[in-house]
PDB file of C-alpha atoms in Angstrom:
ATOM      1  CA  UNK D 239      44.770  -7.487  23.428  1.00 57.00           C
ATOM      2  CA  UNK D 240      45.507  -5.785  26.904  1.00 71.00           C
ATOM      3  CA  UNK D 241      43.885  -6.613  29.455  1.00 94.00           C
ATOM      4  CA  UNK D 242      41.781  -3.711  31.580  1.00 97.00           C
ATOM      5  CA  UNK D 243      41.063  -3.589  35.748  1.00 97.00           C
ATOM      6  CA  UNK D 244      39.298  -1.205  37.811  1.00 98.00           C
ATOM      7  CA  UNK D 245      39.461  -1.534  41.477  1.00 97.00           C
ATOM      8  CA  UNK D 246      37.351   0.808  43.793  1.00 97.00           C
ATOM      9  CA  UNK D 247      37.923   2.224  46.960  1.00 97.00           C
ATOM     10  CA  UNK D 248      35.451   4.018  49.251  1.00 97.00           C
ATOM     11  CA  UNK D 249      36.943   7.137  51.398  1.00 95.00           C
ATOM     12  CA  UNK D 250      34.220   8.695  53.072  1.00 94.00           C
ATOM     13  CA  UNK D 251      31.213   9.705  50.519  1.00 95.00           C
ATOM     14  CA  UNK D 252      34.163   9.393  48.140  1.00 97.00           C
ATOM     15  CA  UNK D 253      34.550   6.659  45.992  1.00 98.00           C
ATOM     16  CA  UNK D 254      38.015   6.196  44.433  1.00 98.00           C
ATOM     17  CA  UNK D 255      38.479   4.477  40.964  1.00 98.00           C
ATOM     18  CA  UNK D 256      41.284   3.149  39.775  1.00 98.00           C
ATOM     19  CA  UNK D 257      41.371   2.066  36.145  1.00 98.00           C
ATOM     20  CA  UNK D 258      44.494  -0.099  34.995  1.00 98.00           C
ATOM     21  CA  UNK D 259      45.091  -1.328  31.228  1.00 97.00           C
ATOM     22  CA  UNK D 260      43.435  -1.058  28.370  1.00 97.00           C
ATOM     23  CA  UNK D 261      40.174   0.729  28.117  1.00 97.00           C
ATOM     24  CA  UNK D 262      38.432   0.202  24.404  1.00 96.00           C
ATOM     25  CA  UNK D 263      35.095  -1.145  23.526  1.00 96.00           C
ATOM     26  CA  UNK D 264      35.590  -4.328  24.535  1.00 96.00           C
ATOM     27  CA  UNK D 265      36.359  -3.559  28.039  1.00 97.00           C
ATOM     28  CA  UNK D 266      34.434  -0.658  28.484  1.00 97.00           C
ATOM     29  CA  UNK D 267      31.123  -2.362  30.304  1.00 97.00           C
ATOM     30  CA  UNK D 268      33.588  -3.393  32.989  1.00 97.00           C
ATOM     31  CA  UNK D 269      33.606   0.322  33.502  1.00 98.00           C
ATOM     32  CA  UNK D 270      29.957   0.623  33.434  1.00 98.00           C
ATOM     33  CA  UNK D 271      29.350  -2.069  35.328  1.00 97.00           C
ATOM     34  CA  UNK D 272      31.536  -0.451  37.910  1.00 97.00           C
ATOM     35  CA  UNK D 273      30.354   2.774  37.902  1.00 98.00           C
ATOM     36  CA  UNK D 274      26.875   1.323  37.531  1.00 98.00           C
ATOM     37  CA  UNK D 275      27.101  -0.170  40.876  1.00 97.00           C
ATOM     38  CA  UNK D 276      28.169   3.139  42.744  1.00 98.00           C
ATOM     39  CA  UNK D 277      25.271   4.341  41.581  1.00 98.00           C
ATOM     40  CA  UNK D 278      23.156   1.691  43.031  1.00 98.00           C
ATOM     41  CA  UNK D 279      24.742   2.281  46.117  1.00 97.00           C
ATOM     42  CA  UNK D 280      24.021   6.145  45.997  1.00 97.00           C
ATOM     43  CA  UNK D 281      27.551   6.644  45.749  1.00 98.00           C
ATOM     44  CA  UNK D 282      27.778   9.976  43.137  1.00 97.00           C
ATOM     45  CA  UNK D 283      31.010  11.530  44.547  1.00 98.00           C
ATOM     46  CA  UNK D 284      33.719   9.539  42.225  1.00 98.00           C
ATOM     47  CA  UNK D 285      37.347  10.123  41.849  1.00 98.00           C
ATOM     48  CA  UNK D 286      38.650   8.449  38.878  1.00 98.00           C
ATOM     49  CA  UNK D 287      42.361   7.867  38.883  1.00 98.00           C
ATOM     50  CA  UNK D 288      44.001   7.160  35.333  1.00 98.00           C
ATOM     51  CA  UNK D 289      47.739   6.342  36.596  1.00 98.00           C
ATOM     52  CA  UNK D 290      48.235   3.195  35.456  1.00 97.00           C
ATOM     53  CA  UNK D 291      45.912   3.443  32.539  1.00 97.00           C
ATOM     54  CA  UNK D 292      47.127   2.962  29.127  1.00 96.00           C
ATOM     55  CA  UNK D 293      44.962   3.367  26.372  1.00 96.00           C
ATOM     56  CA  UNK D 294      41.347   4.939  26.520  1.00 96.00           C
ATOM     57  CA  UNK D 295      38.902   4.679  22.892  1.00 95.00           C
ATOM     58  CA  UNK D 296      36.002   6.846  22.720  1.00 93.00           C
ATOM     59  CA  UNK D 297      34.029   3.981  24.144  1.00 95.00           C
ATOM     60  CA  UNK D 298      35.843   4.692  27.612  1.00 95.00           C
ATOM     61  CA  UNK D 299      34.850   8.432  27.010  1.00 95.00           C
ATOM     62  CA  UNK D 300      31.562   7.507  26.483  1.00 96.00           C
ATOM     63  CA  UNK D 301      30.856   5.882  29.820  1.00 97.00           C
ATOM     64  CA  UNK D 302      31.805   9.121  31.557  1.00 96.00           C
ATOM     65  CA  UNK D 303      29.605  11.116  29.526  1.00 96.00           C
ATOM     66  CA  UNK D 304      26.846   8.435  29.595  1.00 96.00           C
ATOM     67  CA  UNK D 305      27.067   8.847  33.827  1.00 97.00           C
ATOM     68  CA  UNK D 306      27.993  12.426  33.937  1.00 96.00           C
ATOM     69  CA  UNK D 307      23.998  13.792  34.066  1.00 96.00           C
ATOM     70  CA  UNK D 308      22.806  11.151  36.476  1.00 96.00           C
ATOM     71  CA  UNK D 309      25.789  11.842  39.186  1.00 97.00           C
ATOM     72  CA  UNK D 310      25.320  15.728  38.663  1.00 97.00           C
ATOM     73  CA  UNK D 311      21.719  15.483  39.432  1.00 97.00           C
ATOM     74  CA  UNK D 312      22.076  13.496  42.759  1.00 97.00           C
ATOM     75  CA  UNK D 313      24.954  16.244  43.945  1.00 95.00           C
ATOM     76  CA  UNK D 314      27.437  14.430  42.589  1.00 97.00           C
ATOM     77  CA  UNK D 315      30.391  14.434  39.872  1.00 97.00           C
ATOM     78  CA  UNK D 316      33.305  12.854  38.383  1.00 97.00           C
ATOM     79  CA  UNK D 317      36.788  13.812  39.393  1.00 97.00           C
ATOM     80  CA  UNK D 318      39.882  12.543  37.525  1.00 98.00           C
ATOM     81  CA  UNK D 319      43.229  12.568  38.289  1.00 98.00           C
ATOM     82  CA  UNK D 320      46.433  11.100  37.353  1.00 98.00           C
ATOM     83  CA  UNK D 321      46.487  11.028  33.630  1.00 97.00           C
ATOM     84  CA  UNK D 322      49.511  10.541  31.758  1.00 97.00           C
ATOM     85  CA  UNK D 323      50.260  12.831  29.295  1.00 96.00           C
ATOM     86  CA  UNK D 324      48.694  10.515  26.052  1.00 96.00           C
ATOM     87  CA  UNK D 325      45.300   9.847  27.984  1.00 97.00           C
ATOM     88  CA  UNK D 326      44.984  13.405  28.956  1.00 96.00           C
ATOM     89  CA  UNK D 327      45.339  14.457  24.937  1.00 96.00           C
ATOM     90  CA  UNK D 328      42.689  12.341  24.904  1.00 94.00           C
ATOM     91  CA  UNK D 329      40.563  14.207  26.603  1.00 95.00           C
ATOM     92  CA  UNK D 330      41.238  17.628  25.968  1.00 95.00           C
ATOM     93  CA  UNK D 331      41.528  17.126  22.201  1.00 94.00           C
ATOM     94  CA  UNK D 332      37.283  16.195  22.480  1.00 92.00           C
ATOM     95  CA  UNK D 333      36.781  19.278  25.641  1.00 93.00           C
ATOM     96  CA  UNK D 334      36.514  17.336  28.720  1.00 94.00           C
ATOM     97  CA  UNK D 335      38.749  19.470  30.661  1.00 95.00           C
ATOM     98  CA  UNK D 336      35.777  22.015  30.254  1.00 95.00           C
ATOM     99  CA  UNK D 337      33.534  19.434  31.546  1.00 95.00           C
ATOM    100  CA  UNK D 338      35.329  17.691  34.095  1.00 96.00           C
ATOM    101  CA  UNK D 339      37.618  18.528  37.049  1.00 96.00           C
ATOM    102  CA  UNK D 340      41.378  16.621  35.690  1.00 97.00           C
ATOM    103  CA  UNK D 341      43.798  17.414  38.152  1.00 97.00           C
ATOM    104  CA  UNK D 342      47.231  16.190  38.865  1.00 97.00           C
ATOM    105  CA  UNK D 343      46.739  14.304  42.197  1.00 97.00           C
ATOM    106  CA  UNK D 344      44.248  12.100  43.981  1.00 97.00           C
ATOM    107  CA  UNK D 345      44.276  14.285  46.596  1.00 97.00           C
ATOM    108  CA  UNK D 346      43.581  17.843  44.653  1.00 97.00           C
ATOM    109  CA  UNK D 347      41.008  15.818  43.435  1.00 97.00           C
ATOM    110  CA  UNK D 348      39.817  14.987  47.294  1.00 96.00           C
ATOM    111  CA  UNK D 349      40.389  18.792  48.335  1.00 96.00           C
ATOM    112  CA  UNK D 350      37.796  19.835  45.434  1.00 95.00           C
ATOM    113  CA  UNK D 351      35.172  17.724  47.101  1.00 94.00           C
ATOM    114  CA  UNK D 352      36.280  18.954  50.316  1.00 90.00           C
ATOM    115  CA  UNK D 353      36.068  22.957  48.890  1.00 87.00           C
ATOM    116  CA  UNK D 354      33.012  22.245  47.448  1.00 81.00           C
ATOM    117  CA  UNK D 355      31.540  20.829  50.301  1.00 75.00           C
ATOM    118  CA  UNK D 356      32.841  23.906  52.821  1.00 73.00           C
ATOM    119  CA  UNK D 357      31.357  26.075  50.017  1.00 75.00           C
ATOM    120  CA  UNK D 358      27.803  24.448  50.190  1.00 70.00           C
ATOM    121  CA  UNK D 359      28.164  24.855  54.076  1.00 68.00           C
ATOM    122  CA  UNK D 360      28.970  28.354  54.052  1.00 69.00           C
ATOM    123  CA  UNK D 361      26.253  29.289  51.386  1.00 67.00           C
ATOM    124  CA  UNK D 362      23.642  27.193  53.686  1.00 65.00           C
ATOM    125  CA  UNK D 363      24.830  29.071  57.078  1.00 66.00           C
ATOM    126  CA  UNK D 364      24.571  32.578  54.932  1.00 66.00           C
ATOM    127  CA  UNK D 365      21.281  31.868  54.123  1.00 64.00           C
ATOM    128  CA  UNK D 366      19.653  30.886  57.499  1.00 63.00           C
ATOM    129  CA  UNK D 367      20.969  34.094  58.279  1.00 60.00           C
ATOM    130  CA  UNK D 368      19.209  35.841  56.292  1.00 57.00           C
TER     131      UNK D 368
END
């Protein structure tokens, strides 16, 4: 059996997640656990970066999806990045990409937050305005 790691960073109100491994049921409430704690923290703006991951099971998808409503609903989302070709058929085969942001780089992934957040600015300004 592989062995799975996830290592966080925090980059502003971003925080940065960098899975490594194998990522099946067994390992999967390391991920929780994780993500679990960002949440505790108030953290809801996550990047995850899937470079050096190397197998996901539908238990990994599942603790996206399980997170997914709580992060939305504190102005937050999931971001991922980095997939290698065989995780990201993962994904799309079961629709993420119509659910999630996947981009190519960590820091697309960064400018979404960034062009999100300018958005939200704009649309606040516009309507003080008014």
């Amino acid at each position: 059996m592989e062995n799975f790691n996830v290592n966080c960073k925090d980059v502003d109100e971003l925080s940065i997640l960098y899975l490594e491994g194998f990522l099946d049921a067994h390992t999967a409430p390391l991920l929780e656990s994780e993500i679990q704690k960002l949440v505790d923290r108030d953290r809801y703006k996550l990047i995850v970066n899937f470079k050096d991951l190397n197998y996901i099971s539908s238990a990994g998808l599942g603790v996206f999806m399980g997170f997914v409503e709580t992060i939305r609903s504190n102005q937050g989302d999931i971001k991922m990045c980095c997939m290698p070709s065989k995780i990201f058929r993962v994904f799309d085969l079961l629709g993420f990409p119509s659910l999630y942001d996947i981009v190519d780089g960590e820091e697309e992934a960064v400018k979404l937050y960034r062009n999100s957040e300018a958005e939200s600015s704009v649309k606040q300004n516009s309507s003080q305005k008014s």
